[in-house]
Amino acid sequence: MRSYRIESFGILICFLSAVSLAIPSHFVEKSVLFSQKLLEQPDITKSWTSHLISYLTHSWQSSYDTKGTAPNDDFEEWLEKQHNRAVYRIVENIGGALGTTDDIADGAVIASPSRFHPDYFYQWTRDAAITVNYLVQRLDDSKFNDTELDLPRVIESYILNSYRLQRLTNPSGNFETLSGLGEPKFMPDSTPFSGPWGRPQRDGPGLRAITISNYLNLLEKYNQEISSDELHNSSFIYEQIIKPDLRYITKYWSSSGFDLWEEIDSYHLFTSLTQLKALMMGMELSSRFKDQEFHTTLVVAFNALRFFILVDSGFQPSDYPFLIETPSLVAKGRRCGLDMASILATLQAHDVDNQDDTLFIPFPVTDSSVMNTLSALVDDMKYRYPINHKYIGLPVGFALGRYPEDIYDGYGISEGNPWFISTATAAELIYKLVYSLSMNSQSIVITPQQMKSLSRVLPIQYVISGQNLVVSSKAESYNVILDSLLKYADTFLQIIKEHVDADGHMSEQFNRYSGFLEGVEDLTWSYGSFWSATRWRSKAIAAVQN
Ligand SMILES: *[C@@H]1O[C@H](CO)[C@@H](O)[C@H](O)[C@H]1NC(C)=O
Ligand SMILES: *[C@@H]1O[C@H](CO)[C@@H](O)[C@H](O)[C@H]1NC(C)=O
């Protein structure tokens, strides 16, 4: 993630999606043999009826039966333990959260405690916003009563630290022109970082606005007040902290910047989509605070950015089977466009309980282009990373990295590895998909692009056809497929279980050959992404069982 400008690398090999994959012949999978007893469901699209296979006779049984018992108690036990460890490891990386810290400012979220090989002992606006957003969600899960970690105090210290960082003149600029808000990283004591870096990065202000807006919404939901004297009240936070970040987006969304992996100066789906979500939340807040003029400014920017994302950007060309994270790299022939960042974008930019997000923000979890992107990443990376080879042909998920052409190994440049963030993110996407389908009794649609990947993990048979497989929520097989999706998502978390150390420590990466921890230790975001995946696992299981 963190090497400054590793843009000019050599030859890139890119498997252009599943479509033109050159695979060594011993990897070619035999078609999975399912029982030939067919389910005759009238509401399954007719031409596909014969490809939905009876699940009950299949050896791989549903694990989420009505009794709610799962077959693998070890795994369940580990998940619970690791879920709790993860939140503690996040909080351990926040200044002042568990006691006083010498060289970390109160509320500063360090990316990792590691100070050398590699040095991540800094605070990144993006990593901090994403991980504190998980703490806001945990506070919500506790109904604003987290006696264990005193999360309101921790979150408010993050907000106050954000107020100070916003006002620091730094190499990206200053507060007066707003340009300084695009600075990606600061010292742990909340002073500017003056070394060379890929800057500006324009995703930080939006992500921070999302997190802080979520906290204000939580205060409203539970009828609570700000406790910090220095932060005064919600209206102060809206005016002084959220609004400058939103103004930054209205001013700079159409300017290029570095991507979330800090390597490429261009336009990126992750940046644009999370900016759009921030504007949407800003529209709600500005109404609540009766800030009419600014509301209008936000609506204008929202419509323009949305049009850019859907039409002008090239993030979703009609002839492409998946989302393109950075279209300029594809145009130059340097990358195929596949990137876990696009999945992260969907997850950060959509609150799956908010119907407006689904309607107005492109690429919700139920949009087939999102699962197509994950399927294509899986189809590439299961071959790319040797630790995955032993599982090829089995109905399981695989260790996933950032993007196919990645050559950052966690210390320098050689070969890319699987990442904890990416592997947990795959699981979270599928849990959220199951949750959304189930809550809305929405039909399951499996596109031709997804067939290749999903036919191995769902009770469906892979055949080449141009049509979607549609399973209505009234079909008997509906819950069977949702169960299979849950089980599939679990297998990504099982990979994580295999690669953490005995105390559940997570680095940034794990080695593509040996599977051992690699790159920076105790990356805050690794714990955050795992915590979030397991949170959505519980929600998805509950939704299916209801
Ligand atoms: C908060 O949680 C604690 C312990 O979990 C409980 O004793 C207390 O009653 C709760 N308070 C409220 C207001 O729900
Ligand atoms: C919020 O706090 C600010 C700063 O102390 C104060 O000027 C303002 O009147 C307060 N607003 C509300 C609604 O309490």
Coordinates of N, CA and C in Angstrom, one line a residue, residues 75-293:
F75 N -14.6 -23.5 14.4 CA -14.6 -22.3 13.6 C -15.5 -21.2 14.3
E76 N -16.7 -21.6 14.7 CA -17.6 -20.7 15.4 C -16.9 -20.0 16.6
E77 N -16.3 -20.9 17.4 CA -15.6 -20.4 18.6 C -14.5 -19.4 18.2
W78 N -13.7 -19.8 17.2 CA -12.6 -18.9 16.8 C -13.1 -17.6 16.3
L79 N -14.2 -17.6 15.5 CA -14.8 -16.4 15.0 C -15.2 -15.4 16.1
E80 N -15.8 -16.0 17.1 CA -16.2 -15.1 18.2 C -15.0 -14.5 18.9
K81 N -14.0 -15.3 19.2 CA -12.8 -14.9 19.9 C -12.1 -13.8 19.0
Q82 N -12.0 -14.1 17.8 CA -11.2 -13.2 16.9 C -12.0 -11.9 16.6
H83 N -13.3 -12.0 16.6 CA -14.2 -10.8 16.5 C -13.9 -9.8 17.7
N84 N -13.8 -10.4 18.9 CA -13.5 -9.5 20.0 C -12.1 -9.0 20.1
R85 N -11.2 -9.9 19.7 CA -9.8 -9.5 19.7 C -9.6 -8.4 18.7
A86 N -10.3 -8.5 17.5 CA -10.1 -7.5 16.5 C -10.5 -6.1 17.0
V87 N -11.6 -6.0 17.7 CA -12.0 -4.7 18.1 C -11.0 -4.1 19.1
Y88 N -10.4 -5.0 20.0 CA -9.4 -4.5 20.9 C -8.1 -4.1 20.2
R89 N -7.8 -4.8 19.1 CA -6.5 -4.4 18.4 C -6.7 -3.1 17.7
I90 N -7.9 -2.8 17.3 CA -8.2 -1.5 16.7 C -8.0 -0.4 17.7
V91 N -8.6 -0.6 18.8 CA -8.6 0.4 19.9 C -7.2 0.6 20.4
E92 N -6.4 -0.5 20.5 CA -5.0 -0.4 20.9 C -4.2 0.5 20.0
N93 N -4.6 0.7 18.8 CA -3.9 1.6 17.9 C -4.4 3.0 17.8
I94 N -5.2 3.4 18.8 CA -5.8 4.7 18.9 C -5.2 5.4 20.1
G95 N -4.6 6.6 19.9 CA -4.0 7.4 21.0 C -5.0 7.7 22.1
G96 N -4.6 7.3 23.3 CA -5.4 7.7 24.5 C -6.6 6.8 24.8
A97 N -6.8 5.8 23.9 CA -8.1 5.0 24.0 C -8.0 4.1 25.2
L98 N -6.9 3.5 25.5 CA -6.8 2.5 26.6 C -5.8 3.0 27.6
G99 N -5.7 4.3 27.8 CA -4.8 4.9 28.7 C -3.9 5.9 28.0
T100 N -3.0 6.5 28.7 CA -2.2 7.5 28.0 C -1.1 6.9 27.1
T101 N -0.9 7.6 26.0 CA 0.1 7.1 25.1 C 1.1 8.3 24.9
D102 N 2.4 8.0 24.9 CA 3.4 9.0 24.9 C 3.5 9.8 23.5
D103 N 3.7 9.0 22.5 CA 3.9 9.7 21.2 C 2.8 9.6 20.2
I104 N 1.6 9.2 20.7 CA 0.4 9.2 19.8 C -0.6 10.2 20.4
A105 N -1.0 11.2 19.6 CA -2.0 12.2 20.0 C -3.3 11.5 20.4
D106 N -4.0 12.0 21.3 CA -5.4 11.5 21.6 C -6.2 11.5 20.4
G107 N -6.8 10.3 20.1 CA -7.7 10.2 19.0 C -7.1 10.0 17.7
A108 N -5.7 9.9 17.6 CA -5.0 9.6 16.4 C -5.0 8.1 16.2
V109 N -5.4 7.7 15.0 CA -5.4 6.2 14.7 C -4.2 5.9 13.9
I110 N -3.3 5.1 14.5 CA -2.1 4.8 13.7 C -2.4 3.6 12.9
A111 N -1.7 3.5 11.7 CA -2.0 2.5 10.7 C -1.5 1.1 11.3
S112 N -0.4 1.2 12.0 CA 0.2 0.1 12.7 C 1.3 0.6 13.7
P113 N 1.6 -0.2 14.7 CA 2.6 0.2 15.6 C 4.0 0.1 15.1
S114 N 4.1 -0.5 13.9 CA 5.5 -0.8 13.4 C 6.2 0.4 12.9
R115 N 7.4 0.6 13.4 CA 8.2 1.8 13.1 C 9.3 1.6 12.1
F116 N 9.6 0.3 11.8 CA 10.6 0.0 10.7 C 10.2 -1.3 10.1
H117 N 10.7 -1.5 8.9 CA 10.6 -2.7 8.1 C 9.2 -3.3 8.1
P118 N 8.2 -2.6 7.6 CA 8.2 -1.2 7.1 C 7.7 -0.3 8.2
D119 N 7.8 1.0 8.0 CA 7.4 2.0 8.9 C 6.0 2.5 8.5
Y120 N 5.0 2.1 9.3 CA 3.6 2.5 9.2 C 3.2 3.3 10.4
F121 N 4.1 3.8 11.2 CA 3.8 4.5 12.4 C 3.4 6.0 12.0
Y122 N 2.2 6.0 11.4 CA 1.6 7.3 11.0 C 0.1 7.2 11.1
Q123 N -0.6 8.3 11.0 CA -2.0 8.2 10.9 C -2.4 8.6 9.4
W124 N -3.2 7.7 8.8 CA -3.7 7.9 7.5 C -5.2 8.3 7.6
T125 N -5.6 9.4 6.9 CA -7.0 9.8 7.0 C -8.0 8.7 6.6
R126 N -7.6 8.0 5.6 CA -8.5 6.9 5.1 C -8.6 5.8 6.1
D127 N -7.5 5.2 6.5 CA -7.5 4.1 7.4 C -8.2 4.4 8.7
A128 N -8.0 5.6 9.2 CA -8.6 6.0 10.5 C -10.1 6.1 10.3
A129 N -10.6 6.8 9.2 CA -12.0 7.0 9.1 C -12.7 5.6 8.9
I130 N -12.1 4.7 8.2 CA -12.7 3.4 7.9 C -12.8 2.6 9.2
T131 N -11.7 2.6 10.0 CA -11.7 1.8 11.2 C -12.6 2.4 12.3
V132 N -12.6 3.8 12.4 CA -13.5 4.4 13.5 C -15.0 4.2 13.1
N133 N -15.2 4.1 11.8 CA -16.6 3.8 11.4 C -17.1 2.5 11.9
Y134 N -16.2 1.5 12.0 CA -16.5 0.2 12.6 C -16.8 0.4 14.1
L135 N -16.1 1.3 14.7 CA -16.4 1.5 16.2 C -17.8 2.1 16.3
V136 N -18.1 3.0 15.4 CA -19.5 3.6 15.5 C -20.5 2.5 15.3
Q137 N -20.3 1.6 14.4 CA -21.2 0.5 14.2 C -21.3 -0.4 15.4
R138 N -20.2 -0.6 16.1 CA -20.2 -1.4 17.3 C -21.0 -0.7 18.4
L139 N -20.8 0.6 18.4 CA -21.6 1.3 19.4 C -23.1 1.2 19.1
D140 N -23.4 1.2 17.9 CA -24.8 1.0 17.5 C -25.3 -0.4 17.9
D141 N -24.5 -1.4 17.6 CA -24.8 -2.8 18.0 C -25.1 -2.9 19.5
S142 N -24.4 -2.0 20.3 CA -24.6 -2.1 21.8 C -25.7 -1.2 22.2
K143 N -26.4 -0.6 21.3 CA -27.5 0.4 21.6 C -26.9 1.6 22.4
F144 N -25.8 2.0 22.0 CA -25.1 3.2 22.6 C -24.8 2.9 24.0
N145 N -24.4 1.7 24.3 CA -24.1 1.4 25.7 C -22.9 0.5 25.8
D146 N -21.8 0.9 25.3 CA -20.6 0.1 25.3 C -19.8 0.4 26.5
T147 N -20.1 -0.3 27.6 CA -19.4 0.0 28.9 C -18.0 -0.5 28.8
E148 N -17.7 -1.5 27.9 CA -16.4 -2.1 27.9 C -15.3 -1.2 27.4
L149 N -15.6 -0.5 26.3 CA -14.5 0.3 25.7 C -14.7 1.8 25.8
D150 N -15.9 2.2 26.3 CA -16.2 3.6 26.4 C -16.1 4.3 25.0
L151 N -16.8 3.7 24.0 CA -16.6 4.1 22.7 C -17.0 5.6 22.4
P152 N -18.0 6.1 23.0 CA -18.3 7.5 22.7 C -17.0 8.4 23.0
R153 N -16.3 8.1 24.0 CA -15.1 8.9 24.3 C -14.1 8.7 23.2
V154 N -13.9 7.5 22.8 CA -12.8 7.1 21.8 C -13.2 7.8 20.5
I155 N -14.5 7.7 20.1 CA -14.9 8.2 18.8 C -14.8 9.8 18.8
E156 N -15.2 10.4 19.9 CA -15.2 11.8 20.0 C -13.7 12.3 20.0
S157 N -12.8 11.6 20.6 CA -11.4 12.0 20.6 C -10.9 11.9 19.1
Y158 N -11.4 10.9 18.4 CA -11.0 10.9 16.9 C -11.6 12.1 16.2
I159 N -12.8 12.5 16.5 CA -13.4 13.7 15.9 C -12.6 15.0 16.2
L160 N -12.3 15.1 17.5 CA -11.5 16.3 17.9 C -10.1 16.3 17.2
N161 N -9.5 15.2 17.1 CA -8.2 15.1 16.4 C -8.4 15.4 14.9
S162 N -9.5 15.0 14.3 CA -9.8 15.3 12.9 C -9.9 16.9 12.8
Y163 N -10.6 17.5 13.7 CA -10.7 19.0 13.7 C -9.3 19.6 13.6
R164 N -8.4 19.1 14.4 CA -7.1 19.7 14.4 C -6.3 19.4 13.2
L165 N -6.4 18.2 12.7 CA -5.6 17.8 11.5 C -6.1 18.6 10.3
Q166 N -7.4 18.8 10.2 CA -8.0 19.6 9.1 C -7.3 21.0 9.0
R167 N -6.9 21.5 10.1 CA -6.5 22.9 10.1 C -4.9 23.0 10.0
L168 N -4.2 21.9 9.9 CA -2.8 21.9 9.7 C -2.4 22.2 8.3
T169 N -1.5 23.2 8.1 CA -0.9 23.4 6.8 C 0.0 22.3 6.5
N170 N 0.0 21.7 5.4 CA 0.8 20.5 5.1 C 1.2 20.5 3.6
P171 N 2.0 19.5 3.2 CA 2.5 19.6 1.8 C 1.4 19.6 0.7
S172 N 0.1 19.1 1.0 CA -1.0 19.2 0.0 C -1.6 20.6 0.0
G173 N -1.4 21.4 1.0 CA -2.0 22.7 1.0 C -2.4 23.2 2.4
N174 N -3.5 24.0 2.5 CA -3.9 24.5 3.8 C -5.4 24.5 3.9
F175 N -5.9 24.9 5.1 CA -7.3 24.9 5.4 C -8.1 25.9 4.6
E176 N -7.5 27.1 4.5 CA -8.2 28.3 3.9 C -8.7 27.9 2.5
T177 N -7.8 27.3 1.7 CA -8.2 26.9 0.3 C -8.9 25.5 0.3
L178 N -8.9 24.9 1.4 CA -9.3 23.5 1.6 C -8.4 22.4 1.0
S179 N -7.4 22.9 0.2 CA -6.5 21.9 -0.5 C -5.8 21.0 0.5
G180 N -5.5 21.5 1.8 CA -4.8 20.7 2.8 C -5.6 19.5 3.2
L181 N -6.9 19.4 3.0 CA -7.7 18.3 3.4 C -7.4 17.1 2.6
G182 N -6.8 17.2 1.4 CA -6.4 16.1 0.6 C -5.1 15.4 1.1
E183 N -4.5 15.9 2.2 CA -3.3 15.3 2.6 C -3.6 13.9 3.2
P184 N -2.9 12.8 2.7 CA -3.2 11.5 3.1 C -2.7 11.0 4.5
K185 N -1.6 11.6 4.9 CA -1.0 11.0 6.1 C -0.3 12.1 7.0
F186 N -0.3 11.8 8.3 CA 0.2 12.7 9.3 C 1.1 11.9 10.3
M187 N 1.9 12.6 11.1 CA 2.7 12.0 12.1 C 1.7 11.5 13.2
P188 N 2.2 10.5 14.0 CA 1.3 10.1 15.1 C 1.0 11.1 16.2
D189 N 1.9 12.2 16.3 CA 1.6 13.2 17.3 C 0.8 14.4 16.6
S190 N 0.2 14.1 15.5 CA -0.7 15.0 14.8 C 0.0 16.3 14.3
T191 N 1.2 16.1 13.8 CA 2.0 17.2 13.1 C 2.1 16.7 11.7
P192 N 2.4 17.7 10.7 CA 2.4 17.3 9.3 C 3.5 16.3 9.0
F193 N 3.3 15.5 8.0 CA 4.4 14.6 7.5 C 4.9 15.3 6.2
S194 N 6.2 15.6 6.3 CA 6.7 16.4 5.2 C 7.5 15.7 4.1
G195 N 7.6 14.3 4.2 CA 8.4 13.6 3.2 C 7.6 13.5 1.9
P196 N 8.3 13.0 0.8 CA 7.6 12.8 -0.4 C 6.5 11.7 -0.3
W197 N 5.4 11.9 -1.0 CA 4.3 10.9 -0.9 C 3.4 11.0 -2.1
G198 N 2.6 10.1 -2.4 CA 1.6 10.2 -3.4 C 0.4 11.1 -2.9
R199 N 0.4 12.3 -3.2 CA -0.6 13.3 -2.7 C -1.0 14.2 -3.8
P200 N -2.2 14.8 -3.7 CA -3.2 14.5 -2.7 C -3.9 13.2 -3.0
Q201 N -4.6 12.7 -1.9 CA -5.5 11.6 -2.0 C -6.9 12.1 -1.7
R202 N -7.8 12.0 -2.6 CA -9.1 12.8 -2.4 C -10.2 11.9 -1.8
D203 N -9.9 10.7 -1.3 CA -10.9 9.9 -0.7 C -11.0 10.2 0.8
G204 N -10.0 10.8 1.4 CA -10.0 11.0 2.9 C -11.1 11.9 3.4
P205 N -11.4 13.1 2.9 CA -12.4 13.9 3.4 C -13.8 13.2 3.4
G206 N -14.1 12.5 2.3 CA -15.4 11.9 2.2 C -15.6 10.8 3.2
L207 N -14.5 9.9 3.4 CA -14.6 8.8 4.3 C -14.7 9.4 5.7
R208 N -14.0 10.5 6.0 CA -14.1 11.1 7.4 C -15.5 11.6 7.6
A209 N -16.1 12.3 6.6 CA -17.4 12.9 6.7 C -18.4 11.7 6.9
I210 N -18.3 10.6 6.2 CA -19.2 9.5 6.4 C -19.2 9.0 7.9
T211 N -18.0 8.8 8.4 CA -17.8 8.3 9.7 C -18.4 9.2 10.8
I212 N -18.1 10.5 10.6 CA -18.5 11.5 11.6 C -20.0 11.7 11.5
S213 N -20.5 11.7 10.3 CA -22.0 11.8 10.1 C -22.7 10.6 10.7
N214 N -22.1 9.4 10.5 CA -22.7 8.3 11.2 C -22.8 8.4 12.7
Y215 N -21.8 9.0 13.3 CA -21.8 9.2 14.7 C -22.9 10.2 15.1
L216 N -23.0 11.3 14.3 CA -24.1 12.2 14.6 C -25.5 11.6 14.5
N217 N -25.6 10.7 13.5 CA -26.9 10.0 13.3 C -27.2 9.1 14.5
L218 N -26.1 8.5 15.0 CA -26.3 7.6 16.1 C -26.7 8.4 17.4
L219 N -26.1 9.6 17.6 CA -26.6 10.4 18.7 C -28.0 10.7 18.6
E220 N -28.5 11.1 17.4 CA -29.9 11.4 17.1 C -30.8 10.1 17.4
K221 N -30.3 9.0 16.9 CA -31.1 7.7 17.0 C -31.3 7.4 18.5
Y222 N -30.2 7.5 19.3 CA -30.4 7.1 20.7 C -30.6 8.3 21.7
N223 N -30.9 9.5 21.0 CA -31.2 10.6 21.8 C -30.1 11.0 22.8
Q224 N -28.9 11.0 22.3 CA -27.7 11.3 23.1 C -27.1 12.6 22.7
E225 N -26.2 13.1 23.6 CA -25.5 14.4 23.3 C -24.0 14.1 23.2
I226 N -23.3 15.1 22.6 CA -21.9 15.1 22.6 C -21.4 15.2 24.0
S227 N -20.4 14.4 24.4 CA -19.8 14.5 25.8 C -18.6 15.4 25.8
S228 N -17.9 15.5 24.8 CA -16.7 16.3 24.8 C -17.0 17.8 24.8
D229 N -16.4 18.5 25.8 CA -16.6 20.0 25.9 C -16.1 20.7 24.7
E230 N -14.9 20.2 24.2 CA -14.3 21.0 23.1 C -15.1 20.8 21.8
L231 N -15.9 19.8 21.7 CA -16.7 19.6 20.5 C -18.1 20.2 20.6
H232 N -18.4 20.7 21.8 CA -19.7 21.5 22.0 C -21.0 20.7 21.7
N233 N -21.3 20.6 20.5 CA -22.6 19.9 20.1 C -22.6 19.5 18.7
S234 N -23.7 18.8 18.3 CA -23.7 18.3 16.9 C -23.6 19.3 15.8
S235 N -24.2 20.5 16.1 CA -24.2 21.5 15.1 C -22.8 22.1 14.9
F236 N -22.0 22.1 16.0 CA -20.6 22.6 15.9 C -19.9 21.6 15.0
I237 N -20.1 20.3 15.2 CA -19.3 19.3 14.4 C -19.7 19.3 13.0
Y238 N -21.0 19.5 12.7 CA -21.5 19.6 11.4 C -20.8 20.9 10.7
E239 N -20.9 22.0 11.3 CA -20.4 23.3 10.7 C -18.9 23.2 10.5
Q240 N -18.2 22.8 11.6 CA -16.7 23.0 11.6 C -15.9 21.8 11.1
I241 N -16.5 20.6 11.1 CA -15.7 19.4 10.7 C -16.3 18.8 9.4
I242 N -17.6 18.5 9.5 CA -18.2 17.8 8.3 C -18.2 18.7 7.1
K243 N -18.7 19.9 7.3 CA -18.9 20.8 6.2 C -17.6 21.1 5.4
P244 N -16.5 21.4 6.0 CA -15.3 21.6 5.2 C -14.9 20.4 4.4
D245 N -15.1 19.2 4.9 CA -14.8 18.0 4.1 C -15.8 17.9 2.9
L246 N -17.0 18.2 3.1 CA -18.0 18.2 2.0 C -17.7 19.3 1.0
R247 N -17.3 20.5 1.5 CA -16.9 21.5 0.6 C -15.7 21.1 -0.3
Y248 N -14.8 20.4 0.4 CA -13.6 19.9 -0.4 C -14.1 19.0 -1.5
I249 N -15.1 18.1 -1.3 CA -15.5 17.2 -2.4 C -16.2 18.1 -3.5
T250 N -17.1 19.0 -3.1 CA -17.7 19.8 -4.1 C -16.7 20.6 -5.0
K251 N -15.6 20.9 -4.3 CA -14.6 21.7 -5.1 C -13.6 20.8 -5.9
Y252 N -13.3 19.6 -5.4 CA -12.3 18.8 -6.0 C -12.7 17.5 -6.6
W253 N -14.0 17.1 -6.6 CA -14.3 15.7 -7.1 C -13.9 15.5 -8.5
S254 N -13.8 16.6 -9.3 CA -13.5 16.4 -10.7 C -12.0 16.6 -11.0
S255 N -11.2 16.6 -9.9 CA -9.7 16.6 -10.1 C -9.1 15.3 -9.8
S256 N -8.1 14.9 -10.5 CA -7.4 13.6 -10.3 C -6.7 13.6 -8.9
G257 N -6.4 12.4 -8.4 CA -5.7 12.3 -7.2 C -5.1 10.9 -7.1
F258 N -4.4 10.6 -6.0 CA -3.8 9.2 -5.8 C -4.9 8.3 -5.3
D259 N -4.8 7.0 -5.7 CA -5.8 6.0 -5.3 C -5.6 5.6 -3.8
L260 N -6.4 4.7 -3.4 CA -6.3 4.3 -2.0 C -5.1 3.5 -1.7
W261 N -4.5 2.9 -2.7 CA -3.2 2.1 -2.5 C -2.0 3.1 -2.7
E262 N -2.3 4.3 -3.0 CA -1.3 5.4 -3.0 C -0.3 5.3 -4.1
E263 N -0.7 4.8 -5.3 CA 0.3 4.5 -6.3 C 0.0 5.3 -7.6
I264 N -1.2 5.6 -7.9 CA -1.6 6.1 -9.2 C -2.4 7.4 -9.1
D265 N -1.9 8.5 -9.8 CA -2.6 9.7 -9.9 C -3.6 9.7 -11.0
S266 N -4.9 9.6 -10.7 CA -5.9 9.5 -11.8 C -7.3 9.6 -11.2
Y267 N -8.3 9.1 -11.8 CA -9.7 9.0 -11.3 C -9.9 7.6 -10.9
H268 N -10.5 7.4 -9.7 CA -10.7 6.0 -9.2 C -12.1 5.8 -8.7
L269 N -12.6 4.6 -8.9 CA -14.0 4.3 -8.5 C -14.1 4.5 -7.0
F270 N -13.1 4.0 -6.3 CA -13.2 4.0 -4.8 C -13.4 5.4 -4.3
T271 N -12.6 6.3 -4.9 CA -12.6 7.7 -4.4 C -14.0 8.3 -4.8
S272 N -14.4 8.2 -6.0 CA -15.6 8.9 -6.5 C -16.8 8.3 -5.8
L273 N -16.9 7.0 -5.6 CA -18.1 6.5 -5.0 C -18.3 6.8 -3.5
T274 N -17.1 6.8 -2.8 CA -17.2 7.2 -1.4 C -17.5 8.7 -1.3
Q275 N -17.0 9.5 -2.2 CA -17.3 10.9 -2.2 C -18.8 11.1 -2.4
L276 N -19.4 10.3 -3.3 CA -20.8 10.4 -3.6 C -21.6 10.1 -2.3
K277 N -21.2 9.1 -1.6 CA -21.9 8.7 -0.4 C -21.8 9.8 0.7
A278 N -20.7 10.4 0.8 CA -20.5 11.5 1.7 C -21.4 12.7 1.3
L279 N -21.5 13.0 0.1 CA -22.4 14.1 -0.4 C -23.9 13.8 0.0
M280 N -24.2 12.5 -0.2 CA -25.6 12.1 0.1 C -25.9 12.2 1.6
M281 N -24.9 11.8 2.4 CA -25.1 12.0 3.9 C -25.2 13.5 4.2
G282 N -24.4 14.2 3.5 CA -24.4 15.7 3.7 C -25.7 16.3 3.4
M283 N -26.4 15.8 2.3 CA -27.7 16.3 2.0 C -28.7 16.1 3.1
E284 N -28.6 15.0 3.7 CA -29.5 14.7 4.9 C -29.2 15.6 6.0
L285 N -27.9 15.7 6.4 CA -27.5 16.6 7.5 C -27.9 18.0 7.3
S286 N -27.6 18.5 6.1 CA -27.9 19.9 5.8 C -29.3 20.2 5.9
S287 N -30.2 19.3 5.6 CA -31.6 19.5 5.8 C -31.9 19.5 7.3
R288 N -31.3 18.6 8.0 CA -31.6 18.6 9.5 C -31.2 19.9 10.1
F289 N -30.0 20.4 9.7 CA -29.5 21.6 10.3 C -30.0 22.9 9.6
K290 N -31.0 22.7 8.7 CA -31.7 23.8 8.0 C -30.7 24.7 7.3
D291 N -29.8 24.1 6.6 CA -28.7 24.8 5.9 C -29.0 24.8 4.4
Q292 N -30.0 25.5 4.1 CA -30.6 25.4 2.7 C -29.7 25.7 1.6
E293 N -28.9 26.7 1.7 CA -28.0 27.1 0.6 C -27.0 26.0 0.3

